[in-house]
Amino acid sequence: MSDEGLRAARQAMHDAHVDPLTVEVFSSYYRQLEAGATGLVPEASIVPFDDPPRLDAVAVDDDEARAALAKTVIVKLNGGLGTSMGLAQAKSLLPLREGRTFFDLLATQVLAARERWGARLPVVFLNSFRTHDDTLAALEPYPQLPVDGLPCDVLQSQVPKLRADDLTPVSWPPDPELEWCPPGHGDVYPALLSAGVLDQLLDAGFAYASTSNSDNLGAGPDAQIAGWFAATGAPFAVELCQRTLMDRKGGHLAVRRADGRIVLREVAQTPPDELDLFCDINRHRYFNTNNLWWDLAALRAALHDHRGVLGLPLIRNLKTVDPTDPTSPQVIQVESAMGAAVEVFDGATAIVVDRSRFLPVKTTDELALLRSDAYEVTDDARLHLVADQAPVVELCDAYRTIDAFEARFGQGVPSLRRATALRVLGDWTFGKDVTILGDVTLGPFGGAIPGGTTLHGV
């Protein structure tokens, strides 16, 4: 570990025409790594974040909601490839229902909200270098999405992966693109500043941003939350949901003992011997949905005060340079979390929202659920749960990639409207119009479920 590693990394970014602000942010994290920083947040340094306000207890009249939404921009984090599901393009371009992709449904949600509330409601997609071109192509069928000359696309930065043994930029001749990674979604703030979009939004009269992941179709434009956020006068807010066993590894808010500030702790920031405390849903009762609200003027002021380097907590992500090759060299990906900005702003707050605001697809388990008839798609492209409760879906490793998933559910996902759980322990192929009733477990031996079959569980 030496100055030579940082010089090499800075030179690589210069040669790749990486934005200078990104270089400075990366350099600040590099110095932390060099000093031995782990980014870990021990349990003893925090106390649980209890009793946040609840949206269902907040009254916002339509005029307040309409006025707030009129000043809101929608920002979608769209840099993910879904590599854990074997995808090689933006996850938002994955078909979800009736041939419509996440992107199609997100665009329709925005257009429907504009019509209902009479709001300009621009949308900005934050793309990585791996999703940029695909997203531009997906935008072409929606010429009405751009607003007031504002861009719908901002390109996220890229930074070099560092060898874990000496913190030098890794070299990987079989695929040089794998030498680079996006710097986490905390990069959204300097990216918007560097692209000039933050200034453009403020100049155009916008005051607030509603930000979420593009694979979370629950986080559509919401006038009530916009009205609540505007009324608080807070510079920053996080939407929370009640944790369940399914969310025990989701990042949570806590209060730092040292200064009383609200902080975000992700599982990657937890000491390995304290994972049981991190996962204790009775201790840390709410998780971060990554649906965030910012005051744009407060963000610009903070960025200027810190010369673009907000100082979000380091996430030291240990990987292999080729994610598909566990024998390839170990690397450190320097990342930060967008929600960690909660600790930057005085007066930051949070609110507990309904579970319907959190419908992400990180795995094929969740894809199966959202493709099933447990949900309906409304006219404004919202996903509406029509089952009494969302059933649990757990698929074995045979279904982990999209290709494997489609091969086994080629004639459609089973009906789950009257199911409480579907657990598939083996390699099963499903025919058309299979119905699951109750709690069904299919054993590890595998096989084929004929079309028209009804499986009864407990």
Short mmCIF file of C-alpha atoms in Angstrom, two decimals:
data_model
loop_
_atom_site.label_atom_id
_atom_site.label_comp_id
_atom_site.label_asym_id
_atom_site.label_seq_id
_atom_site.Cartn_x
_atom_site.Cartn_y
_atom_site.Cartn_z
CA MET A 1 0.00 0.00 0.00
CA SER A 2 1.62 3.22 -1.11
CA ASP A 3 1.16 6.46 -2.97
CA GLU A 4 2.05 4.51 -6.10
CA GLY A 5 -1.26 2.65 -6.04
CA LEU A 6 -3.27 5.85 -5.83
CA ARG A 7 -1.18 7.48 -8.56
CA ALA A 8 -1.83 4.50 -10.82
CA ALA A 9 -5.55 4.60 -10.10
CA ARG A 10 -5.77 8.33 -10.74
CA GLN A 11 -3.85 7.94 -14.00
CA ALA A 12 -6.17 5.15 -15.13
CA MET A 13 -9.21 7.33 -14.44
CA HIS A 14 -7.61 10.29 -16.22
CA ASP A 15 -6.90 8.12 -19.27
CA ALA A 16 -10.50 6.88 -19.22
CA HIS A 17 -11.80 10.48 -19.05
CA VAL A 18 -13.47 9.93 -15.68
CA ASP A 19 -14.97 13.12 -14.26
CA PRO A 20 -12.45 14.97 -12.03
CA LEU A 21 -14.92 15.12 -9.13
CA THR A 22 -15.21 11.33 -9.16
CA VAL A 23 -11.43 11.10 -9.06
CA GLU A 24 -11.35 13.23 -5.91
CA VAL A 25 -14.12 11.23 -4.22
CA PHE A 26 -12.33 7.98 -5.07
CA SER A 27 -9.03 9.38 -3.77
CA SER A 28 -10.58 10.21 -0.40
CA TYR A 29 -11.81 6.62 -0.06
CA TYR A 30 -8.44 5.27 -1.19
CA ARG A 31 -6.70 7.13 1.63
CA GLN A 32 -9.16 5.58 4.07
CA LEU A 33 -8.42 2.09 2.74
CA GLU A 34 -4.70 2.77 2.91
CA ALA A 35 -5.10 3.74 6.57
CA GLY A 36 -6.83 0.43 7.27
CA ALA A 37 -10.44 1.62 7.26
CA THR A 38 -12.99 -1.16 6.99
CA GLY A 39 -16.17 0.89 6.92
CA LEU A 40 -17.57 -1.35 9.69
CA VAL A 41 -20.15 0.02 12.11
CA PRO A 42 -20.00 -1.96 15.39
CA GLU A 43 -23.21 -2.53 17.31
CA ALA A 44 -21.74 -0.83 20.37
CA SER A 45 -21.43 2.43 18.42
CA ILE A 46 -25.16 2.74 17.65
CA VAL A 47 -28.59 2.41 19.19
CA PRO A 48 -31.72 1.30 17.31
CA PHE A 49 -33.73 3.96 15.48
CA ASP A 50 -37.16 3.62 17.07
CA ASP A 51 -40.55 5.28 16.68
CA PRO A 52 -40.21 7.16 13.39
CA PRO A 53 -43.38 8.86 12.10
CA ARG A 54 -45.78 6.77 10.04
CA LEU A 55 -47.30 7.85 6.75
CA ASP A 56 -50.68 6.36 7.66
CA ALA A 57 -50.86 8.85 10.55
CA VAL A 58 -50.05 11.89 8.37
CA ALA A 59 -52.75 14.11 6.88
CA VAL A 60 -51.83 15.88 3.63
CA ASP A 61 -54.58 17.62 1.67
CA ASP A 62 -54.70 17.45 -2.11
CA ASP A 63 -53.63 21.06 -2.63
CA GLU A 64 -50.47 20.56 -0.52
CA ALA A 65 -49.75 17.28 -2.31
CA ARG A 66 -50.25 18.81 -5.75
CA ALA A 67 -48.03 21.81 -4.95
CA ALA A 68 -45.22 19.59 -3.67
CA LEU A 69 -45.37 17.16 -6.58
CA ALA A 70 -45.25 20.11 -8.99
CA LYS A 71 -41.75 20.82 -7.67
CA THR A 72 -40.55 17.19 -7.64
CA VAL A 73 -38.22 15.31 -9.99
CA ILE A 74 -38.13 11.52 -10.15
CA VAL A 75 -34.62 10.01 -10.07
CA LYS A 76 -34.28 6.30 -10.85
CA LEU A 77 -31.11 4.35 -10.11
CA ASN A 78 -30.70 2.30 -13.25
CA GLY A 79 -27.08 1.17 -13.19
CA GLY A 80 -27.65 -2.45 -12.17
CA LEU A 81 -27.18 -5.34 -14.58
CA GLY A 82 -28.75 -8.04 -12.45
CA THR A 83 -25.61 -10.16 -12.76
CA SER A 84 -26.78 -12.35 -9.87
CA MET A 85 -29.62 -13.43 -12.17
CA GLY A 86 -27.35 -13.91 -15.16
CA LEU A 87 -28.39 -10.73 -16.99
CA ALA A 88 -26.05 -8.86 -19.31
CA GLN A 89 -28.08 -5.65 -19.74
CA ALA A 90 -29.98 -3.22 -17.52
CA LYS A 91 -32.22 -5.12 -15.15
CA SER A 92 -34.97 -2.59 -15.85
CA LEU A 93 -35.24 -4.01 -19.40
CA LEU A 94 -36.30 -7.41 -18.10
CA PRO A 95 -39.90 -8.24 -19.12
CA LEU A 96 -42.18 -8.43 -16.09
CA ARG A 97 -45.83 -8.56 -17.17
CA GLU A 98 -47.44 -9.10 -20.59
CA GLY A 99 -44.17 -8.30 -22.33
CA ARG A 100 -43.82 -4.96 -20.54
CA THR A 101 -40.48 -4.34 -18.89
CA PHE A 102 -39.73 -2.61 -15.61
CA PHE A 103 -38.75 0.40 -17.71
CA ASP A 104 -42.10 0.41 -19.54
CA LEU A 105 -44.02 0.28 -16.27
CA LEU A 106 -41.89 3.01 -14.66
CA ALA A 107 -42.43 5.30 -17.64
CA THR A 108 -46.18 4.67 -17.51
CA GLN A 109 -46.27 5.40 -13.77
CA VAL A 110 -44.67 8.80 -14.37
CA LEU A 111 -46.95 9.68 -17.29
CA ALA A 112 -50.04 8.65 -15.31
CA ALA A 113 -49.00 10.75 -12.30
CA ARG A 114 -48.46 13.76 -14.57
CA GLU A 115 -51.98 13.41 -15.92
CA ARG A 116 -53.59 12.94 -12.50
CA TRP A 117 -51.80 15.77 -10.69
CA GLY A 118 -51.00 18.16 -13.51
CA ALA A 119 -47.33 18.05 -12.57
CA ARG A 120 -44.34 18.41 -14.90
CA LEU A 121 -42.63 15.56 -13.03
CA PRO A 122 -39.40 15.04 -14.98
CA VAL A 123 -37.64 11.71 -14.67
CA VAL A 124 -33.88 11.16 -14.68
CA PHE A 125 -32.31 7.71 -15.02
CA LEU A 126 -28.87 7.33 -13.45
CA ASN A 127 -27.08 4.80 -15.64
CA SER A 128 -23.76 3.04 -15.35
CA PHE A 129 -21.42 2.59 -18.29
CA ARG A 130 -22.95 -0.88 -18.68
CA THR A 131 -26.60 0.27 -18.88
CA HIS A 132 -26.29 3.63 -20.65
CA ASP A 133 -26.78 2.57 -24.28
CA ASP A 134 -29.60 0.13 -23.50
CA THR A 135 -31.48 2.81 -21.58
CA LEU A 136 -31.18 5.38 -24.37
CA ALA A 137 -32.71 2.84 -26.73
CA ALA A 138 -35.53 2.11 -24.27
CA LEU A 139 -36.32 5.84 -24.04
CA GLU A 140 -37.02 6.16 -27.77
CA PRO A 141 -40.66 4.93 -27.58
CA TYR A 142 -41.37 7.59 -24.92
CA PRO A 143 -40.68 10.96 -26.59
CA GLN A 144 -43.05 12.61 -24.08
CA LEU A 145 -40.84 11.76 -21.08
CA PRO A 146 -38.33 14.65 -21.45
CA VAL A 147 -39.49 17.84 -19.73
CA ASP A 148 -38.39 21.45 -20.32
CA GLY A 149 -35.22 20.37 -22.08
CA LEU A 150 -34.01 18.46 -19.01
CA PRO A 151 -32.07 15.25 -19.71
CA CYS A 152 -33.65 11.89 -18.91
CA ASP A 153 -30.25 10.23 -18.64
CA VAL A 154 -27.19 10.87 -16.48
CA LEU A 155 -24.14 8.64 -16.79
CA GLN A 156 -22.70 7.37 -13.53
CA SER A 157 -18.94 7.34 -13.08
CA GLN A 158 -16.61 4.36 -13.09
CA VAL A 159 -13.66 3.63 -10.85
CA PRO A 160 -10.93 0.98 -10.94
CA LYS A 161 -11.21 -2.20 -8.93
CA LEU A 162 -8.25 -2.49 -6.58
CA ARG A 163 -6.24 -5.61 -5.90
CA ALA A 164 -7.01 -6.69 -2.34
CA ASP A 165 -3.35 -7.51 -1.63
CA ASP A 166 -1.71 -4.19 -2.52
CA LEU A 167 -4.46 -1.69 -3.48
CA THR A 168 -3.18 -1.25 -7.03
CA PRO A 169 -5.62 -1.17 -9.96
CA VAL A 170 -6.27 -4.72 -11.08
CA SER A 171 -5.31 -5.86 -14.57
CA TRP A 172 -7.54 -8.43 -16.28
CA PRO A 173 -6.61 -8.91 -19.96
CA PRO A 174 -9.33 -11.54 -20.65
CA ASP A 175 -11.95 -8.78 -20.22
CA PRO A 176 -10.55 -5.30 -19.50
CA GLU A 177 -14.06 -3.96 -18.83
CA LEU A 178 -14.07 -6.04 -15.64
CA GLU A 179 -11.22 -3.90 -14.32
CA TRP A 180 -13.82 -1.19 -13.64
CA CYS A 181 -16.92 -0.91 -11.48
CA PRO A 182 -19.55 1.72 -10.69
CA PRO A 183 -18.79 3.40 -7.35
CA GLY A 184 -22.10 2.47 -5.72
CA HIS A 185 -25.32 4.45 -5.86
CA GLY A 186 -23.89 7.07 -3.50
CA ASP A 187 -22.34 8.41 -6.71
CA VAL A 188 -25.73 9.86 -7.67
CA TYR A 189 -24.96 13.13 -5.86
CA PRO A 190 -21.65 14.09 -7.50
CA ALA A 191 -22.91 12.68 -10.82
CA LEU A 192 -25.87 15.06 -10.88
CA LEU A 193 -23.62 17.96 -9.89
CA SER A 194 -20.93 17.19 -12.47
CA ALA A 195 -23.47 16.74 -15.26
CA GLY A 196 -24.97 20.13 -14.47
CA VAL A 197 -28.39 18.53 -13.95
CA LEU A 198 -28.69 19.64 -10.33
CA ASP A 199 -28.31 23.27 -11.36
CA GLN A 200 -30.68 22.80 -14.30
CA LEU A 201 -33.39 21.40 -12.03
CA LEU A 202 -33.10 24.25 -9.55
CA ASP A 203 -33.07 26.84 -12.33
CA ALA A 204 -36.25 25.26 -13.73
CA GLY A 205 -38.05 25.69 -10.39
CA PHE A 206 -37.79 22.20 -8.96
CA ALA A 207 -37.19 21.81 -5.23
CA TYR A 208 -37.38 18.10 -4.37
CA ALA A 209 -36.17 14.74 -5.66
CA SER A 210 -37.87 11.40 -5.14
CA THR A 211 -35.27 8.70 -5.68
CA SER A 212 -35.54 4.91 -5.83
CA ASN A 213 -34.18 1.80 -7.54
CA SER A 214 -35.53 1.07 -11.01
CA ASP A 215 -36.29 -2.53 -10.03
CA ASN A 216 -38.68 -1.35 -7.28
CA LEU A 217 -42.01 -0.83 -9.00
CA GLY A 218 -43.66 -0.03 -5.66
CA ALA A 219 -41.88 3.33 -5.48
CA GLY A 220 -43.97 5.19 -8.03
CA PRO A 221 -44.58 8.97 -7.83
CA ASP A 222 -46.44 9.70 -4.59
CA ALA A 223 -48.07 13.08 -4.01
CA GLN A 224 -48.90 12.40 -0.36
CA ILE A 225 -45.27 11.67 0.55
CA ALA A 226 -44.17 14.69 -1.48
CA GLY A 227 -46.57 16.85 0.51
CA TRP A 228 -45.36 15.39 3.81
CA PHE A 229 -41.71 15.93 2.90
CA ALA A 230 -42.29 19.52 1.82
CA ALA A 231 -44.16 20.25 5.06
CA THR A 232 -41.34 18.89 7.24
CA GLY A 233 -38.80 21.34 5.83
CA ALA A 234 -36.26 18.52 6.20
CA PRO A 235 -33.32 18.41 3.80
CA PHE A 236 -33.39 14.63 3.47
CA ALA A 237 -35.77 11.76 4.28
CA VAL A 238 -35.75 7.97 4.06
CA GLU A 239 -38.77 5.74 3.50
CA LEU A 240 -38.72 2.80 5.92
CA CYS A 241 -40.70 -0.43 6.14
CA GLN A 242 -41.29 -2.76 9.06
CA ARG A 243 -38.73 -5.56 8.94
CA THR A 244 -39.78 -9.18 8.55
CA LEU A 245 -37.65 -12.31 8.45
CA MET A 246 -37.43 -11.83 4.69
CA ASP A 247 -35.75 -8.43 5.27
CA ARG A 248 -33.30 -9.35 8.00
CA LYS A 249 -30.31 -8.56 5.77
CA GLY A 250 -31.65 -5.23 4.56
CA GLY A 251 -29.82 -2.08 5.62
CA HIS A 252 -31.30 -0.26 8.60
CA LEU A 253 -31.14 3.15 10.19
CA ALA A 254 -29.63 3.63 13.64
CA VAL A 255 -28.55 6.49 15.89
CA ARG A 256 -24.81 6.96 16.37
CA ARG A 257 -23.96 7.20 20.04
CA ALA A 258 -21.08 9.61 19.50
CA ASP A 259 -23.12 12.49 18.09
CA GLY A 260 -26.78 11.44 17.99
CA ARG A 261 -26.95 11.51 14.19
CA ILE A 262 -29.10 9.12 12.19
CA VAL A 263 -26.89 6.75 10.18
CA LEU A 264 -27.44 3.94 7.71
CA ARG A 265 -25.79 0.58 8.31
CA GLU A 266 -25.64 -2.02 5.53
CA VAL A 267 -24.85 -5.69 6.09
CA ALA A 268 -21.45 -5.14 4.41
CA GLN A 269 -20.67 -2.62 7.17
CA THR A 270 -21.39 -5.03 10.01
CA PRO A 271 -18.63 -6.93 11.84
CA PRO A 272 -18.96 -10.63 10.95
CA ASP A 273 -19.39 -11.66 14.58
CA GLU A 274 -22.32 -9.24 14.97
CA LEU A 275 -24.49 -10.38 12.07
CA ASP A 276 -26.97 -11.90 14.50
CA LEU A 277 -27.57 -8.44 16.00
CA PHE A 278 -27.83 -6.87 12.54
CA CYS A 279 -30.42 -9.48 11.55
CA ASP A 280 -32.45 -9.18 14.78
CA ILE A 281 -35.73 -7.77 13.47
CA ASN A 282 -36.96 -7.07 16.99
CA ARG A 283 -33.90 -4.95 17.78
CA HIS A 284 -33.65 -3.07 14.47
CA ARG A 285 -37.30 -2.96 13.50
CA TYR A 286 -37.24 -0.94 10.28
CA PHE A 287 -35.24 -1.28 7.08
CA ASN A 288 -34.22 1.23 4.44
CA THR A 289 -36.26 0.84 1.25
CA ASN A 290 -33.77 3.04 -0.64
CA ASN A 291 -36.70 5.31 -1.51
CA LEU A 292 -35.24 8.69 -0.60
CA TRP A 293 -36.33 12.32 -0.72
CA TRP A 294 -33.91 15.26 -0.99
CA ASP A 295 -34.19 18.99 -0.93
CA LEU A 296 -32.29 19.95 -4.08
CA ALA A 297 -31.03 23.30 -2.75
CA ALA A 298 -29.80 21.66 0.47
CA LEU A 299 -27.99 19.02 -1.57
CA ARG A 300 -26.29 21.58 -3.79
CA ALA A 301 -25.20 23.59 -0.74
CA ALA A 302 -23.76 20.48 0.93
CA LEU A 303 -21.89 19.49 -2.22
CA HIS A 304 -20.43 22.96 -2.59
CA ASP A 305 -19.50 23.12 1.10
CA HIS A 306 -17.64 19.81 0.78
CA ARG A 307 -16.20 20.55 -2.69
CA GLY A 308 -18.24 17.70 -4.10
CA VAL A 309 -16.97 15.12 -1.61
CA LEU A 310 -19.89 14.52 0.74
CA GLY A 311 -17.86 12.06 2.79
CA LEU A 312 -20.38 9.22 2.71
CA PRO A 313 -19.21 6.22 4.73
CA LEU A 314 -16.93 3.84 2.86
CA ILE A 315 -18.25 0.45 1.78
CA ARG A 316 -15.32 -1.91 1.23
CA ASN A 317 -16.81 -4.55 -1.07
CA LEU A 318 -14.58 -7.62 -1.42
CA LYS A 319 -15.15 -9.47 -4.72
CA THR A 320 -13.29 -11.38 -7.40
CA VAL A 321 -12.38 -9.39 -10.50
CA ASP A 322 -14.50 -11.74 -12.60
CA PRO A 323 -17.73 -12.35 -10.64
CA THR A 324 -18.25 -15.62 -12.51
CA ASP A 325 -14.76 -16.94 -11.71
CA PRO A 326 -14.08 -17.49 -7.99
CA THR A 327 -10.44 -18.26 -8.78
CA SER A 328 -9.80 -14.83 -10.31
CA PRO A 329 -7.91 -12.28 -8.15
CA GLN A 330 -9.65 -10.79 -5.14
CA VAL A 331 -10.43 -7.11 -5.53
CA ILE A 332 -11.86 -4.32 -3.45
CA GLN A 333 -14.68 -2.33 -5.00
CA VAL A 334 -14.84 1.12 -3.42
CA GLU A 335 -18.51 1.99 -3.01
CA SER A 336 -20.90 4.18 -1.06
CA ALA A 337 -24.64 3.97 -0.40
CA MET A 338 -27.04 6.70 -1.46
CA GLY A 339 -29.03 6.40 1.76
CA ALA A 340 -25.91 7.03 3.85
CA ALA A 341 -26.34 10.73 3.06
CA VAL A 342 -28.88 10.74 5.89
CA GLU A 343 -25.97 11.45 8.26
CA VAL A 344 -24.69 14.39 6.22
CA PHE A 345 -27.73 16.63 6.71
CA ASP A 346 -28.81 18.30 9.92
CA GLY A 347 -32.50 17.64 10.43
CA ALA A 348 -32.67 14.51 8.24
CA THR A 349 -35.68 12.35 8.99
CA ALA A 350 -37.52 9.16 8.01
CA ILE A 351 -41.07 7.87 7.66
CA VAL A 352 -42.59 4.39 7.79
CA VAL A 353 -44.54 3.58 4.62
CA ASP A 354 -46.76 0.72 3.55
CA ARG A 355 -45.07 -2.42 2.26
CA SER A 356 -46.56 -1.73 -1.17
CA ARG A 357 -43.83 0.93 -1.59
CA PHE A 358 -41.18 -1.80 -1.58
CA LEU A 359 -41.48 -4.39 -4.37
CA PRO A 360 -37.92 -4.97 -5.60
CA VAL A 361 -36.67 -7.80 -7.77
CA LYS A 362 -33.20 -8.86 -6.65
CA THR A 363 -33.70 -12.60 -7.23
CA THR A 364 -35.79 -14.91 -9.38
CA ASP A 365 -37.82 -15.71 -6.23
CA GLU A 366 -39.15 -12.14 -6.29
CA LEU A 367 -39.52 -12.21 -10.06
CA ALA A 368 -41.78 -15.28 -9.80
CA LEU A 369 -43.93 -13.55 -7.19
CA LEU A 370 -44.42 -10.35 -9.21
CA ARG A 371 -45.11 -12.26 -12.41
CA SER A 372 -47.77 -14.32 -10.67
CA ASP A 373 -51.47 -13.58 -10.34
CA ALA A 374 -50.94 -12.59 -6.70
CA TYR A 375 -50.48 -9.12 -8.20
CA GLU A 376 -52.44 -7.17 -10.76
CA VAL A 377 -51.16 -4.25 -12.84
CA THR A 378 -53.45 -1.24 -12.57
CA ASP A 379 -54.15 1.24 -15.35
CA ASP A 380 -51.46 3.56 -13.95
CA ALA A 381 -48.92 0.68 -14.02
CA ARG A 382 -48.91 0.11 -10.25
CA LEU A 383 -48.61 -3.40 -8.87
CA HIS A 384 -51.60 -4.18 -6.66
CA LEU A 385 -51.61 -7.17 -4.31
CA VAL A 386 -54.85 -9.07 -4.82
CA ALA A 387 -53.96 -12.05 -2.63
CA ASP A 388 -54.79 -11.87 1.06
CA GLN A 389 -51.06 -11.65 1.71
CA ALA A 390 -47.95 -11.84 -0.42
CA PRO A 391 -46.90 -15.50 -0.52
CA VAL A 392 -43.33 -16.55 0.21
CA VAL A 393 -41.47 -17.89 -2.84
CA GLU A 394 -38.21 -19.78 -2.36
CA LEU A 395 -36.56 -21.38 -5.38
CA CYS A 396 -33.44 -23.52 -5.30
CA ASP A 397 -30.24 -22.73 -7.18
CA ALA A 398 -31.54 -24.45 -10.33
CA TYR A 399 -33.67 -21.31 -10.94
CA ARG A 400 -31.13 -18.61 -10.09
CA THR A 401 -30.42 -17.32 -13.60
CA ILE A 402 -33.03 -15.89 -15.94
CA ASP A 403 -32.33 -18.51 -18.60
CA ALA A 404 -32.78 -21.33 -16.09
CA PHE A 405 -35.89 -19.67 -14.67
CA GLU A 406 -37.50 -19.23 -18.09
CA ALA A 407 -36.73 -22.84 -19.03
CA ARG A 408 -38.58 -24.14 -15.97
CA PHE A 409 -41.46 -21.62 -16.09
CA GLY A 410 -41.64 -21.43 -19.87
CA GLN A 411 -45.43 -21.76 -19.85
CA GLY A 412 -45.97 -19.31 -17.05
CA VAL A 413 -45.52 -18.94 -13.31
CA PRO A 414 -48.06 -20.92 -11.28
CA SER A 415 -51.11 -19.21 -9.83
CA LEU A 416 -50.16 -17.97 -6.34
CA ARG A 417 -53.27 -15.97 -5.54
CA ARG A 418 -54.40 -18.52 -2.93
CA ALA A 419 -50.93 -19.63 -1.85
CA THR A 420 -49.13 -18.79 1.37
CA ALA A 421 -45.78 -20.23 0.24
CA LEU A 422 -44.10 -22.08 -2.62
CA ARG A 423 -40.76 -23.68 -1.76
CA VAL A 424 -39.02 -25.54 -4.58
CA LEU A 425 -36.11 -27.62 -3.30
CA GLY A 426 -35.32 -29.49 -6.52
CA ASP A 427 -35.25 -29.06 -10.28
CA TRP A 428 -38.92 -28.98 -11.25
CA THR A 429 -40.45 -27.87 -14.56
CA PHE A 430 -43.94 -26.37 -14.52
CA GLY A 431 -46.60 -26.77 -17.19
CA LYS A 432 -49.28 -24.25 -18.08
CA ASP A 433 -51.95 -23.18 -15.57
CA VAL A 434 -50.49 -24.81 -12.47
CA THR A 435 -52.19 -23.64 -9.25
CA ILE A 436 -50.65 -23.50 -5.77
CA LEU A 437 -52.97 -23.62 -2.76
CA GLY A 438 -51.72 -23.02 0.78
CA ASP A 439 -48.12 -23.81 1.76
CA VAL A 440 -46.53 -26.11 -0.82
CA THR A 441 -43.03 -27.60 -0.76
CA LEU A 442 -41.64 -29.55 -3.72
CA GLY A 443 -38.88 -31.98 -2.76
CA PRO A 444 -35.27 -32.13 -3.88
CA PHE A 445 -35.69 -35.02 -6.33
CA GLY A 446 -37.19 -32.81 -9.09
CA GLY A 447 -39.51 -33.66 -11.93
CA ALA A 448 -42.28 -32.14 -14.06
CA ILE A 449 -45.61 -30.68 -12.93
CA PRO A 450 -48.16 -31.26 -15.71
CA GLY A 451 -50.25 -28.37 -16.99
CA GLY A 452 -53.54 -27.83 -15.17
CA THR A 453 -52.29 -29.38 -11.92
CA THR A 454 -53.46 -28.02 -8.57
CA LEU A 455 -51.00 -28.55 -5.73
CA HIS A 456 -52.54 -28.51 -2.25
CA GLY A 457 -50.42 -27.61 0.75
CA VAL A 458 -50.99 -27.17 4.43
#
